[in-house]
Coordinates of C-alpha atoms in Angstrom, one line a residue:
M207 CA -13.6 22.7 -7.1
T208 CA -12.9 19.9 -9.5
P209 CA -11.9 21.2 -12.9
T210 CA -13.3 19.9 -16.1
S211 CA -11.2 17.4 -18.0
H212 CA -10.5 20.1 -20.7
T213 CA -9.3 22.5 -18.0
G214 CA -7.3 19.7 -16.3
R215 CA -5.5 18.9 -19.6
A216 CA -4.7 22.5 -20.3
R217 CA -3.5 23.1 -16.7
R218 CA -1.3 20.1 -16.8
A219 CA 0.4 20.8 -20.1
P220 CA 3.3 22.7 -18.5
L221 CA 3.6 19.8 -16.0
V222 CA 4.0 17.3 -18.8
L223 CA 6.6 19.5 -20.5
S224 CA 8.6 20.0 -17.3
A225 CA 8.4 16.3 -16.5
A226 CA 9.7 15.5 -19.9
L227 CA 12.6 17.8 -19.4
L228 CA 13.3 16.2 -16.0
V229 CA 13.1 12.6 -17.3
V230 CA 15.2 13.3 -20.3
A231 CA 17.8 15.1 -18.1
S232 CA 17.8 12.2 -15.6
I233 CA 18.2 9.4 -18.1
S234 CA 21.1 11.1 -19.8
I235 CA 23.3 10.9 -16.7
P236 CA 26.2 8.5 -17.4
S237 CA 27.0 5.5 -15.2
T238 CA 30.2 7.2 -14.1
A239 CA 30.3 10.7 -12.6
F240 CA 31.8 12.8 -15.3
A241 CA 32.7 12.7 -19.0
A242 CA 36.4 12.9 -19.9
G243 CA 37.8 16.4 -19.5
D244 CA 35.3 17.5 -16.8
D245 CA 37.2 19.5 -14.2
L246 CA 35.6 20.1 -10.8
S247 CA 38.4 22.4 -9.7
V248 CA 37.6 25.2 -12.1
N249 CA 35.3 28.0 -11.2
G250 CA 31.7 26.6 -11.6
G251 CA 33.0 23.2 -12.3
A252 CA 30.8 21.6 -9.6
Q253 CA 27.8 23.7 -10.2
R254 CA 24.5 21.8 -10.4
N255 CA 22.2 24.6 -11.5
D256 CA 22.0 24.9 -15.3
G257 CA 20.4 28.3 -15.9
D258 CA 17.5 29.9 -14.2
K259 CA 15.1 27.3 -12.6
T260 CA 12.3 29.7 -12.0
A261 CA 10.2 28.7 -14.9
L262 CA 10.8 25.0 -14.4
L263 CA 9.8 25.2 -10.8
R264 CA 6.8 27.4 -11.5
D265 CA 5.6 24.9 -14.1
S266 CA 6.1 22.1 -11.6
I267 CA 3.6 23.5 -9.2
V268 CA 0.3 22.1 -10.3
D269 CA -3.0 22.2 -8.4
G270 CA -4.9 19.0 -7.6
P271 CA -6.8 16.9 -7.9
A272 CA -4.7 13.9 -8.9
K273 CA -6.2 10.8 -10.4
N274 CA -3.5 8.6 -9.1
V275 CA -0.9 8.7 -6.3
I276 CA 2.3 6.6 -6.1
L277 CA 4.1 6.7 -2.8
L278 CA 7.7 5.3 -2.9
I279 CA 9.4 4.7 0.5
G280 CA 13.0 3.9 1.1
D281 CA 13.0 2.3 4.5
G282 CA 15.8 3.8 6.5
M283 CA 16.8 6.1 3.6
G284 CA 18.1 9.2 5.3
D285 CA 20.2 11.9 3.6
S286 CA 23.3 10.0 4.4
E287 CA 22.1 6.8 2.8
I288 CA 21.1 8.7 -0.3
T289 CA 24.5 10.4 -0.5
I290 CA 26.4 7.1 0.0
A291 CA 24.5 5.5 -2.9
R292 CA 24.9 8.5 -5.2
N293 CA 28.7 8.8 -4.5
Y294 CA 29.2 5.1 -5.1
E295 CA 27.1 4.6 -8.2
Y296 CA 27.3 8.1 -10.0
G297 CA 30.0 10.0 -8.2
A298 CA 29.9 13.0 -5.9
A299 CA 28.7 15.4 -8.6
G300 CA 26.3 12.9 -10.2
E301 CA 22.6 12.4 -9.6
L302 CA 20.4 9.5 -8.8
P303 CA 18.2 9.5 -12.0
G304 CA 15.0 8.9 -10.1
I305 CA 15.3 10.1 -6.5
D306 CA 17.2 13.3 -7.4
A307 CA 14.9 14.1 -10.4
L308 CA 11.8 15.2 -8.5
P309 CA 11.5 19.0 -8.7
L310 CA 9.8 19.9 -5.4
T311 CA 11.5 18.9 -2.2
G312 CA 11.2 19.5 1.5
Q313 CA 12.0 17.9 4.9
Y314 CA 9.7 16.3 7.4
T315 CA 9.9 15.3 11.0
T316 CA 9.4 11.7 12.0
Y317 CA 9.2 11.4 15.8
S318 CA 6.8 8.9 17.3
L319 CA 4.9 9.2 20.6
Y320 CA 5.2 7.6 24.0
R321 CA 2.4 5.1 24.6
D322 CA 2.0 5.4 28.4
G323 CA 3.6 6.6 31.6
A324 CA 4.3 10.2 32.5
N325 CA 5.3 11.0 29.0
K326 CA 2.2 9.5 27.3
G327 CA 1.5 11.4 24.1
K328 CA 4.8 13.3 24.1
P329 CA 7.4 13.0 21.3
D330 CA 9.7 10.0 21.2
A331 CA 12.7 11.4 19.2
V332 CA 13.8 8.2 17.5
P333 CA 11.0 6.3 15.9
D334 CA 10.6 2.8 14.3
S335 CA 9.1 1.8 10.9
A336 CA 5.8 0.9 12.5
A337 CA 5.1 4.3 14.0
T338 CA 6.4 6.2 11.1
G339 CA 4.5 4.2 8.5
S340 CA 1.3 4.5 10.5
A341 CA 1.8 8.3 10.5
W342 CA 1.7 8.7 6.7
A343 CA -0.8 5.8 6.3
T344 CA -3.4 7.3 8.7
G345 CA -2.4 10.8 9.6
T346 CA -2.2 9.8 13.3
K347 CA 1.0 9.8 15.4
T348 CA 1.4 6.7 17.4
F349 CA 3.9 4.6 19.5
D350 CA 6.8 2.5 18.3
N351 CA 5.7 -1.0 17.4
A352 CA 2.1 0.0 16.5
I353 CA 0.6 -0.7 13.2
S354 CA -2.1 1.9 12.3
V355 CA -3.6 2.2 15.7
D356 CA -3.4 5.3 17.9
I357 CA -1.6 5.4 21.3
D358 CA -4.7 3.9 22.9
G359 CA -4.8 1.0 20.4
N360 CA -7.8 2.3 18.4
P361 CA -7.6 1.4 14.7
Q362 CA -7.1 4.3 12.4
D363 CA -8.3 4.1 8.8
T364 CA -5.5 3.7 6.2
L365 CA -5.0 5.3 2.8
V366 CA -5.6 1.9 1.2
E367 CA -8.8 1.4 3.1
I368 CA -10.1 4.9 2.4
A369 CA -9.1 4.8 -1.2
K370 CA -10.9 1.5 -1.7
A371 CA -14.1 2.9 -0.1
N372 CA -13.9 5.9 -2.5
G373 CA -13.8 3.6 -5.5
L374 CA -10.1 3.7 -6.3
K375 CA -8.0 0.7 -7.0
T376 CA -5.1 0.0 -4.6
G377 CA -1.7 -1.6 -4.5
N378 CA 1.0 -2.5 -2.0
V379 CA 4.5 -3.5 -3.1
S380 CA 7.6 -4.3 -1.0
T381 CA 10.9 -6.1 -1.2
S382 CA 10.3 -7.2 2.4
E383 CA 7.9 -9.7 3.9
I384 CA 4.6 -8.2 3.1
Q385 CA 3.8 -8.4 6.8
D386 CA 6.7 -6.2 7.7
A387 CA 5.9 -2.8 9.2
T388 CA 5.9 -0.5 6.1
P389 CA 3.5 -2.6 3.9
A390 CA 1.6 -3.7 7.0
V391 CA 0.5 -0.1 7.9
Q392 CA -1.7 0.0 4.8
A393 CA -3.3 -3.4 5.5
A394 CA -3.7 -4.0 9.3
H395 CA -4.3 -2.7 12.8
V396 CA -2.3 -4.3 15.6
D397 CA -0.5 -3.2 18.7
A398 CA 2.6 -5.4 17.9
R399 CA 4.3 -5.2 14.5
S400 CA 5.6 -8.8 15.0
C401 CA 2.0 -10.2 14.8
Y402 CA 2.7 -11.6 11.4
G403 CA 0.5 -14.7 11.3
P404 CA -1.9 -16.9 13.4
D405 CA 1.2 -18.5 15.1
S406 CA 2.6 -15.2 16.4
A407 CA 2.5 -15.2 20.2
S408 CA 2.8 -11.4 20.1
C409 CA -0.7 -10.9 18.7
G410 CA -2.3 -11.0 22.1
D411 CA -5.8 -9.6 22.1
D412 CA -5.5 -8.8 18.4
A413 CA -5.6 -12.5 17.6
L414 CA -8.8 -13.8 16.0
A415 CA -9.1 -16.4 18.8
A416 CA -9.0 -13.5 21.3
G417 CA -11.8 -11.7 19.5
G418 CA -9.4 -9.3 17.7
L419 CA -9.1 -8.4 14.0
G420 CA -6.5 -11.1 13.5
S421 CA -2.8 -11.2 12.5
I422 CA -1.4 -8.9 9.9
S423 CA -1.6 -11.6 7.2
E424 CA -5.2 -12.3 8.1
Q425 CA -6.1 -8.7 8.0
L426 CA -4.3 -8.2 4.7
L427 CA -6.7 -10.7 3.2
D428 CA -9.6 -8.7 4.7
T429 CA -8.3 -5.3 3.4
R430 CA -8.2 -6.9 -0.1
A431 CA -6.0 -4.5 -2.0
D432 CA -6.2 -5.2 -5.7
V433 CA -2.5 -5.9 -6.0
T434 CA -0.2 -7.1 -3.2
L435 CA 3.4 -8.1 -4.1
G436 CA 6.4 -8.9 -1.9
G437 CA 7.9 -11.7 0.2
G438 CA 6.6 -13.4 3.3
A439 CA 5.1 -16.6 2.0
T440 CA 6.0 -18.5 5.3
S441 CA 3.3 -16.7 7.3
F442 CA 0.6 -17.7 4.8
G443 CA 1.4 -21.4 5.4
Q444 CA 0.1 -21.0 8.9
T445 CA -3.3 -22.2 10.0
A446 CA -6.1 -20.0 11.2
K447 CA -7.0 -20.6 14.9
A448 CA -10.5 -19.1 14.8
G449 CA -13.1 -17.6 12.5
Q450 CA -14.7 -18.7 9.3
W451 CA -11.5 -20.4 8.0
N452 CA -10.5 -22.0 11.3
G453 CA -8.2 -24.9 10.6
Q454 CA -7.3 -23.8 7.1
T455 CA -4.0 -22.3 6.0
L456 CA -4.0 -18.7 4.9
F457 CA -3.1 -19.8 1.4
A458 CA -6.2 -21.9 1.3
Q459 CA -8.3 -19.1 2.7
A460 CA -6.9 -16.7 0.1
E461 CA -7.7 -19.1 -2.7
D462 CA -11.3 -19.6 -1.3
R463 CA -11.7 -15.8 -1.3
G464 CA -10.9 -15.4 -4.9
Y465 CA -7.2 -14.3 -4.8
Q466 CA -4.9 -15.0 -7.7
I467 CA -1.9 -16.4 -5.9
V468 CA 1.4 -16.2 -7.8
D469 CA 4.9 -17.1 -6.7
D470 CA 7.3 -16.4 -9.5
G471 CA 8.0 -13.9 -12.3
A472 CA 6.4 -16.0 -15.1
A473 CA 3.1 -16.4 -13.2
L474 CA 3.0 -12.7 -12.4
A475 CA 3.6 -11.8 -16.0
A476 CA 0.7 -14.0 -17.0
V477 CA -1.7 -12.1 -14.7
A478 CA -3.8 -9.8 -16.9
T479 CA -6.4 -8.5 -14.5
A480 CA -6.5 -7.4 -10.8
D481 CA -9.7 -6.3 -9.3
Q482 CA -11.9 -7.0 -6.3
S483 CA -13.2 -10.2 -7.8
Q484 CA -9.7 -11.5 -8.4
P485 CA -7.1 -9.5 -6.4
V486 CA -3.5 -10.5 -6.9
L487 CA -1.4 -11.9 -4.1
G488 CA 2.2 -12.3 -5.2
L489 CA 4.5 -13.9 -2.6
F490 CA 7.9 -14.6 -4.2
T491 CA 10.1 -15.5 -1.2
P492 CA 9.6 -17.2 2.2
G493 CA 11.0 -14.0 3.9
N494 CA 12.6 -10.8 2.6
F495 CA 14.0 -10.5 -1.0
P496 CA 17.7 -11.2 -1.4
T497 CA 19.7 -7.9 -1.9
R498 CA 21.1 -6.6 -5.2
F499 CA 24.7 -6.7 -4.0
A500 CA 26.5 -9.4 -2.0
P501 CA 27.4 -8.3 1.6
S502 CA 30.4 -6.1 2.5
V503 CA 31.7 -6.6 6.0
A504 CA 32.3 -3.5 8.2
T505 CA 34.8 -4.1 10.9
V506 CA 36.6 -2.0 13.5
G507 CA 39.4 -0.4 11.5
G508 CA 37.8 -1.7 8.3
A509 CA 38.0 1.7 6.5
D510 CA 41.8 1.4 6.6
L511 CA 41.7 -1.8 4.5
P512 CA 41.9 -1.6 0.7
A513 CA 38.7 -0.1 -0.8
V514 CA 36.2 -2.6 -2.2
T515 CA 33.8 -2.7 -5.1
C516 CA 30.3 -4.1 -4.5
E517 CA 29.7 -7.5 -6.2
P518 CA 26.4 -8.8 -7.5
N519 CA 24.5 -11.1 -5.2
P520 CA 24.2 -14.5 -6.9
D521 CA 21.0 -15.1 -4.9
R522 CA 19.2 -12.0 -6.2
L523 CA 15.8 -12.6 -7.8
G524 CA 15.5 -12.2 -11.6
T525 CA 15.1 -8.8 -13.1
D526 CA 11.4 -9.7 -13.7
L527 CA 11.0 -9.4 -9.9
S528 CA 13.1 -6.3 -9.4
L529 CA 11.4 -3.5 -7.6
A530 CA 11.2 -1.5 -10.8
S531 CA 9.5 -4.5 -12.6
L532 CA 7.1 -5.0 -9.7
T533 CA 6.3 -1.3 -9.8
N534 CA 5.6 -1.3 -13.5
K535 CA 3.4 -4.5 -13.2
A536 CA 1.4 -3.0 -10.4
I537 CA 0.8 0.2 -12.3
D538 CA -0.3 -1.8 -15.4
L539 CA -2.8 -3.7 -13.3
L540 CA -4.1 -0.7 -11.5
D541 CA -4.3 1.8 -14.3
T542 CA -7.3 0.3 -16.1
G543 CA -10.1 2.8 -16.0
D544 CA -11.4 6.1 -14.8
E545 CA -11.4 5.3 -11.1
G546 CA -7.7 6.1 -10.4
F547 CA -5.5 4.3 -7.9
F548 CA -3.3 4.6 -4.9
L549 CA 0.0 2.6 -4.9
Q550 CA 2.6 2.2 -2.1
V551 CA 6.0 0.9 -3.1
E552 CA 8.8 0.1 -0.6
G553 CA 12.5 -0.5 -1.0
A554 CA 12.7 -2.3 2.3
S555 CA 16.3 -3.4 2.9
I556 CA 18.1 -0.1 2.8
D557 CA 17.2 -0.2 6.5
K558 CA 17.9 -3.9 7.0
Q559 CA 21.4 -3.7 5.6
D560 CA 22.1 -0.5 7.5
H561 CA 21.2 -2.4 10.6
A562 CA 23.7 -5.0 9.6
A563 CA 26.5 -2.4 8.8
N564 CA 26.5 -3.7 5.3
A565 CA 27.3 -0.7 3.0
C566 CA 27.1 -2.6 -0.3
G567 CA 23.7 -4.1 0.8
Q568 CA 22.2 -0.7 1.5
I569 CA 23.7 0.9 -1.6
G570 CA 22.2 -1.8 -3.9
E571 CA 18.8 -1.4 -2.3
T572 CA 18.9 2.4 -2.7
I573 CA 19.7 1.9 -6.4
D574 CA 16.8 -0.6 -6.7
L575 CA 14.4 2.0 -5.2
D576 CA 15.8 4.6 -7.6
E577 CA 15.0 2.5 -10.5
A578 CA 11.4 2.0 -9.2
V579 CA 11.2 5.8 -8.8
Q580 CA 12.2 6.2 -12.5
A581 CA 9.5 3.8 -13.5
A582 CA 6.9 5.8 -11.5
L583 CA 8.1 9.1 -12.9
A584 CA 8.0 7.8 -16.5
F585 CA 4.3 6.7 -15.9
A586 CA 3.4 10.0 -14.3
E587 CA 5.1 12.0 -17.0
A588 CA 3.1 10.2 -19.7
D589 CA -0.2 10.3 -17.6
G590 CA -0.1 13.9 -16.5
N591 CA -2.6 13.2 -13.6
T592 CA -0.4 11.3 -11.1
L593 CA 1.2 12.6 -7.9
V594 CA 4.5 10.8 -7.1
I595 CA 6.0 11.2 -3.7
V596 CA 9.4 9.8 -2.7
T597 CA 10.5 9.8 0.9
A598 CA 11.6 7.5 3.8
D599 CA 10.3 6.4 7.1
H600 CA 13.2 7.3 9.4
A601 CA 16.9 8.1 9.2
H602 CA 19.6 5.6 10.0
T603 CA 23.1 5.3 11.3
S604 CA 25.6 5.1 8.3
Q605 CA 27.9 8.1 8.0
I606 CA 30.5 9.2 5.5
V607 CA 33.7 9.9 7.5
D608 CA 37.1 11.3 6.7
S609 CA 39.2 9.0 8.9
T610 CA 38.7 5.6 10.4
P611 CA 36.9 5.8 13.7
P612 CA 38.9 3.9 16.4
T613 CA 35.9 2.0 17.8
S614 CA 33.1 2.1 15.2
L615 CA 32.6 -0.5 12.5
S616 CA 33.7 0.9 9.1
T617 CA 34.4 0.0 5.5
A618 CA 36.1 1.6 2.5
L619 CA 34.5 1.6 -1.0
T620 CA 35.7 2.7 -4.4
T621 CA 33.3 5.2 -5.8
A622 CA 32.4 6.0 -9.4
D623 CA 34.9 8.9 -9.1
G624 CA 37.7 6.3 -8.6
T625 CA 38.3 7.7 -5.0
T626 CA 37.8 6.0 -1.6
M627 CA 34.7 6.7 0.5
K628 CA 34.8 5.6 4.1
V629 CA 31.5 4.6 5.7
S630 CA 31.1 4.3 9.4
Y631 CA 28.5 2.6 11.7
G632 CA 28.8 3.8 15.2
T633 CA 25.6 2.9 17.1
A634 CA 26.2 -0.8 17.8
A635 CA 29.2 -3.2 18.2
A636 CA 30.0 -6.0 15.8
G637 CA 27.2 -8.5 15.7
G638 CA 24.7 -5.9 17.0
S639 CA 22.0 -4.0 15.2
Q640 CA 22.8 -0.5 14.2
Q641 CA 20.2 2.0 15.4
H642 CA 17.8 4.3 13.7
T643 CA 18.3 8.0 14.2
G644 CA 15.9 10.9 14.8
S645 CA 16.9 13.2 12.0
Q646 CA 14.4 14.8 9.7
L647 CA 14.1 13.4 6.2
R648 CA 13.9 14.4 2.6
I649 CA 10.4 14.3 1.0
A650 CA 10.1 15.0 -2.8
G651 CA 7.1 15.3 -5.0
Y652 CA 6.1 15.6 -8.6
G653 CA 2.6 16.1 -10.1
P654 CA -0.7 17.5 -9.0
G655 CA -0.5 18.5 -5.3
A656 CA 3.3 18.0 -5.0
A657 CA 3.8 21.6 -3.7
Q658 CA 2.5 20.4 -0.3
V659 CA 5.8 18.7 0.4
V660 CA 7.9 21.9 0.2
G661 CA 9.3 23.4 3.4
L662 CA 9.3 21.7 6.7
T663 CA 6.3 19.4 7.3
D664 CA 5.6 16.4 9.5
Q665 CA 5.2 12.8 8.4
T666 CA 1.5 13.0 9.2
D667 CA 1.2 15.8 6.6
N668 CA 2.0 13.2 3.9
F669 CA -1.3 11.5 4.6
F670 CA -3.3 14.6 4.1
T671 CA -1.3 15.6 1.0
M672 CA -2.2 12.3 -0.7
A673 CA -5.8 12.1 0.6
D674 CA -6.5 15.7 -0.5
A675 CA -4.8 15.3 -3.9
L676 CA -7.2 12.3 -4.5
Q677 CA -10.1 14.2 -3.0
L678 CA -10.9 11.3 -0.8
E679 CA -13.9 11.3 1.5
R680 CA -12.4 10.1 4.7
D681 CA -15.7 9.4 6.5
T682 CA -16.0 6.1 4.7
A683 CA -19.2 5.1 6.5
V684 CA -21.1 7.5 4.2
F685 CA -20.6 5.1 1.3
S686 CA -22.7 2.5 3.2
A687 CA -25.4 4.9 4.3
E688 CA -27.9 3.8 1.6
A689 CA -27.1 0.1 1.8
T690 CA -30.0 -2.3 1.0
G691 CA -30.9 -5.9 1.3
T692 CA -33.3 -7.6 -1.1
L693 CA -34.8 -11.0 -0.2
T694 CA -36.4 -13.4 -2.7
P695 CA -39.0 -14.5 -2.0
T696 CA -40.3 -12.6 1.1
T697 CA -42.8 -15.4 2.0
V698 CA -41.5 -18.9 2.0
Q699 CA -42.4 -22.4 3.2
P700 CA -40.4 -23.8 6.2
G701 CA -37.0 -24.9 5.0
G702 CA -37.6 -23.2 1.6
D703 CA -34.8 -21.6 -0.3
L704 CA -34.0 -17.9 0.0
V705 CA -31.7 -15.6 -1.9
L706 CA -30.5 -12.4 -0.2
D707 CA -28.7 -9.7 -2.3
A708 CA -26.9 -7.0 -0.3
A709 CA -25.9 -3.9 -2.2
G710 CA -24.6 -0.4 -1.5
F711 CA -22.2 -1.3 1.3
G712 CA -19.4 0.8 -0.4
G713 CA -17.9 1.8 3.0
D714 CA -17.3 -1.9 3.9
R715 CA -15.1 -4.6 2.9
Q716 CA -16.9 -7.5 4.7
I717 CA -20.4 -8.1 5.8
D718 CA -22.0 -10.4 8.3
A719 CA -25.5 -11.9 8.1
V720 CA -27.6 -13.4 10.9
V721 CA -31.1 -14.8 10.8
E722 CA -33.0 -13.8 14.0
G723 CA -33.3 -16.7 16.4
E724 CA -30.9 -18.9 14.5
A725 CA -27.9 -20.2 16.5
E726 CA -25.6 -20.1 13.5
G727 CA -25.1 -16.9 11.4
L728 CA -24.9 -17.0 7.6
G729 CA -21.2 -16.2 7.8
S730 CA -19.0 -13.3 6.6
H731 CA -18.7 -12.4 3.0
D732 CA -16.2 -10.2 1.1
L733 CA -18.1 -7.3 -0.5
I734 CA -17.3 -6.9 -4.2
D735 CA -18.0 -3.3 -5.1
G736 CA -20.3 -3.1 -2.1
S737 CA -22.3 -6.1 -3.0
T738 CA -22.7 -9.8 -2.3
R739 CA -25.2 -12.6 -2.3
Y740 CA -26.4 -15.1 0.4
E741 CA -28.3 -18.3 -0.4
F742 CA -29.8 -20.1 2.5
T743 CA -32.8 -22.0 3.8
A744 CA -35.7 -20.6 5.8
P745 CA -36.2 -21.6 9.5
A746 CA -38.6 -24.4 10.3
E747 CA -40.6 -22.2 12.6
E748 CA -43.5 -20.4 11.0
G749 CA -44.1 -16.6 11.5
A750 CA -42.2 -13.4 11.0
H751 CA -38.4 -13.5 10.8
T752 CA -35.6 -11.0 10.1
V753 CA -32.2 -11.2 8.4
T754 CA -29.8 -8.7 9.8
L755 CA -26.9 -7.5 7.7
T756 CA -24.0 -5.6 9.4
G757 CA -21.2 -3.9 7.5
R758 CA -18.1 -4.8 9.5
Q759 CA -16.2 -1.6 8.9
S760 CA -19.0 1.0 8.9
G761 CA -21.3 -0.7 11.4
K762 CA -24.2 -0.1 9.0
V763 CA -27.2 -2.4 9.9
V764 CA -29.9 -3.4 7.4
E765 CA -32.8 -5.5 8.6
V766 CA -34.7 -7.5 6.0
P767 CA -38.0 -9.1 7.1
F768 CA -39.6 -12.2 5.7
T769 CA -42.3 -14.6 6.6
V770 CA -42.3 -18.4 7.0
A771 CA -45.7 -19.9 6.3
A772 CA -46.8 -23.5 5.4
D773 CA -49.2 -22.2 2.8
A774 CA -46.6 -20.1 1.0
P775 CA -46.1 -20.9 -2.7
A776 CA -43.4 -23.5 -3.2
T777 CA -40.1 -22.0 -4.5
P778 CA -37.8 -23.9 -6.8
S779 CA -34.4 -24.7 -5.4
P780 CA -31.8 -22.3 -6.8
A781 CA -29.5 -23.7 -9.4
P782 CA -25.9 -24.2 -8.1
T783 CA -23.9 -21.0 -8.4
P784 CA -21.4 -21.5 -11.3
P785 CA -17.8 -21.1 -10.4
A786 CA -16.0 -17.9 -11.3
A787 CA -13.8 -18.0 -14.4
P788 CA -10.4 -19.5 -13.7
A789 CA -7.7 -16.9 -12.8
P790 CA -4.8 -16.4 -15.2
D791 CA -2.1 -19.1 -14.9
G792 CA -4.3 -21.4 -12.9
G793 CA -4.9 -18.9 -10.1
A794 CA -7.9 -19.2 -7.8
G795 CA -11.3 -18.0 -8.8
G796 CA -14.0 -16.7 -6.5
D797 CA -16.8 -18.6 -4.6
A798 CA -19.9 -16.5 -4.5
G799 CA -21.4 -18.7 -1.8
S800 CA -18.5 -18.6 0.7
A801 CA -16.5 -15.6 -0.2
G802 CA -19.0 -13.1 -1.7
S803 CA -17.5 -13.0 -5.2
G804 CA -19.5 -10.9 -7.6
A805 CA -18.3 -12.9 -10.6
S806 CA -21.5 -15.0 -10.8
V807 CA -24.0 -13.0 -8.7
L808 CA -26.8 -13.8 -11.1
G809 CA -25.9 -17.4 -11.6
S810 CA -28.8 -18.9 -9.8
T811 CA -31.7 -16.6 -10.7
G812 CA -32.7 -18.2 -14.0
A813 CA -32.9 -16.7 -17.4
V814 CA -36.3 -15.0 -16.8
V815 CA -35.3 -13.2 -13.7
A816 CA -31.8 -12.3 -14.7
P817 CA -32.6 -9.3 -16.9
V818 CA -34.8 -7.8 -14.2
L819 CA -32.1 -8.2 -11.6
T820 CA -29.5 -6.8 -14.0
V821 CA -31.5 -3.6 -14.5
G822 CA -32.0 -3.3 -10.7
A823 CA -28.3 -3.8 -10.1
L824 CA -27.5 -1.2 -12.7
L825 CA -29.9 1.3 -11.1
L826 CA -28.4 0.6 -7.6
A827 CA -24.9 1.0 -8.9
A828 CA -25.8 4.3 -10.6
G829 CA -27.4 5.6 -7.5
A830 CA -24.4 4.6 -5.4
Y831 CA -22.0 6.3 -7.9
L832 CA -24.0 9.5 -7.9
F833 CA -24.2 9.5 -4.2
A834 CA -20.5 9.0 -3.8
R835 CA -19.7 11.7 -6.4
Q836 CA -21.9 14.2 -4.6
R837 CA -20.3 13.4 -1.3
R838 CA -16.8 13.9 -2.8
R839 CA -17.9 17.2 -4.3
Q840 CA -19.3 18.4 -1.0
H841 CA -16.1 17.3 0.7
A842 CA -14.0 19.2 -1.8
A843 CA -16.1 22.3 -1.4

């Protein structure tokens, strides 16, 4: 049952208090491990508990629902990677102010599944980022390399897609190429994670030219999250090989579809609004973001060399594009009303630098993620209605060792304690890629519904924890069940002008329109809040005709009849649809004719008809809202 707002505020008062205590405690941790005079050798000198935690933990357990969910992923951030970063930056007895501050913790299993053969459907003990990300994004286990499809290749709805259909705003942030596995699992459905763009040979039957849904970059534009921030600009310079934007670059397509495209911190700072009419696509590097720290080199016997201190990377992006800054900007753009939001944030290169046996690289990326966690917790503490979950996708290979392994790559680092920490990488030789491991992982939560992470769970449980906290209706087709199409006029002369308004397609992101008997369809439109407009000319052939609207995601079909007759009243040609208002900082506006932008949906109706259509649109919107709310209440019951 959904509590009233008064009850929710009263119920969350202890949560806000406990959060304040946690945040205050975390930000007071010094940059070195201990203050002068601290002695770990005395009885109780290393104790972390400060008094009885019973009341604090009891107050941390808050029932849902949550208005917002922020999921933060450290790619490859196993317990060893967390410990290495903590030891280096804060000392062995210190704490990571963000990651270690969440009050409710558990462990979850991460295995993937075999795709085929005698072991089809059985556990594969060591997973990759594609299978693990798909697990929390969809609730369905799958095979390594798969992006949000099951082991038979069937697309599985993602949290971003489901949240959008339920009327929430959505965001996807990463320090990797935005096509990389972890961000891709919220935006695409392909068999091969390397299907980045139209030029990727690995796309196979997922390519648009082969009749598939398209590459990850192309599907990302279809998924249409309100905010998408990361690297990976190179793939958007590729040219579509099929479909409505055949021959155009993905950048040109994004602009045509109303995206605000930004590529530096100043342009991002200038963006004031992100919604379905003007979603934000921020691509700040050709590939992955540069790391916080310059590389350290692990070698055979390296841990016997003098211990090193990590050095800043001169190529690192400015602080306005740090992961914490991107997290704060995404929250600012998403937290704009009563609808709530779902946001995924990834610190991507913990994994990538672990693969490279680069201890300083992985430490810096863990610290970056920790700062993003602090930003999310600060928002959640002030908001009181936000579930924050911090976890990883899979464990990795780095280990803290006591002596230098004779064959493994290793390095020695000077920690915040002033002592030496030896880190070993033993799953690949020099020049190779260190391997993932199959260990269970920490998952930690704060806010409404966070108690679901406690104990031993599976990675797929994370999907249901978040979906249930937001009270999402997962059968998104219901939001298109009452879809309509309204044609003006219904009787027209041959070649006369027609205006078709589609509304109520809340379970869809795109719609296709076809006039019966016409060789060419009317094209695909993006749906803005379930609505779009088509303007077209009637066939030359007199008689009864039909326009068929098909929601691409729900499969909902709406047939709209009309008549072509020579003696029909003449209809004035519609005025040209005015362009949408320019996006901030010169970003692209929408095009209602080609991209379905709702910014100027009444632009061609004339001053007399506009008020009537406005009232009709309001009534349709109110009906859709009441229907969706009733469905959510039924689902929650």
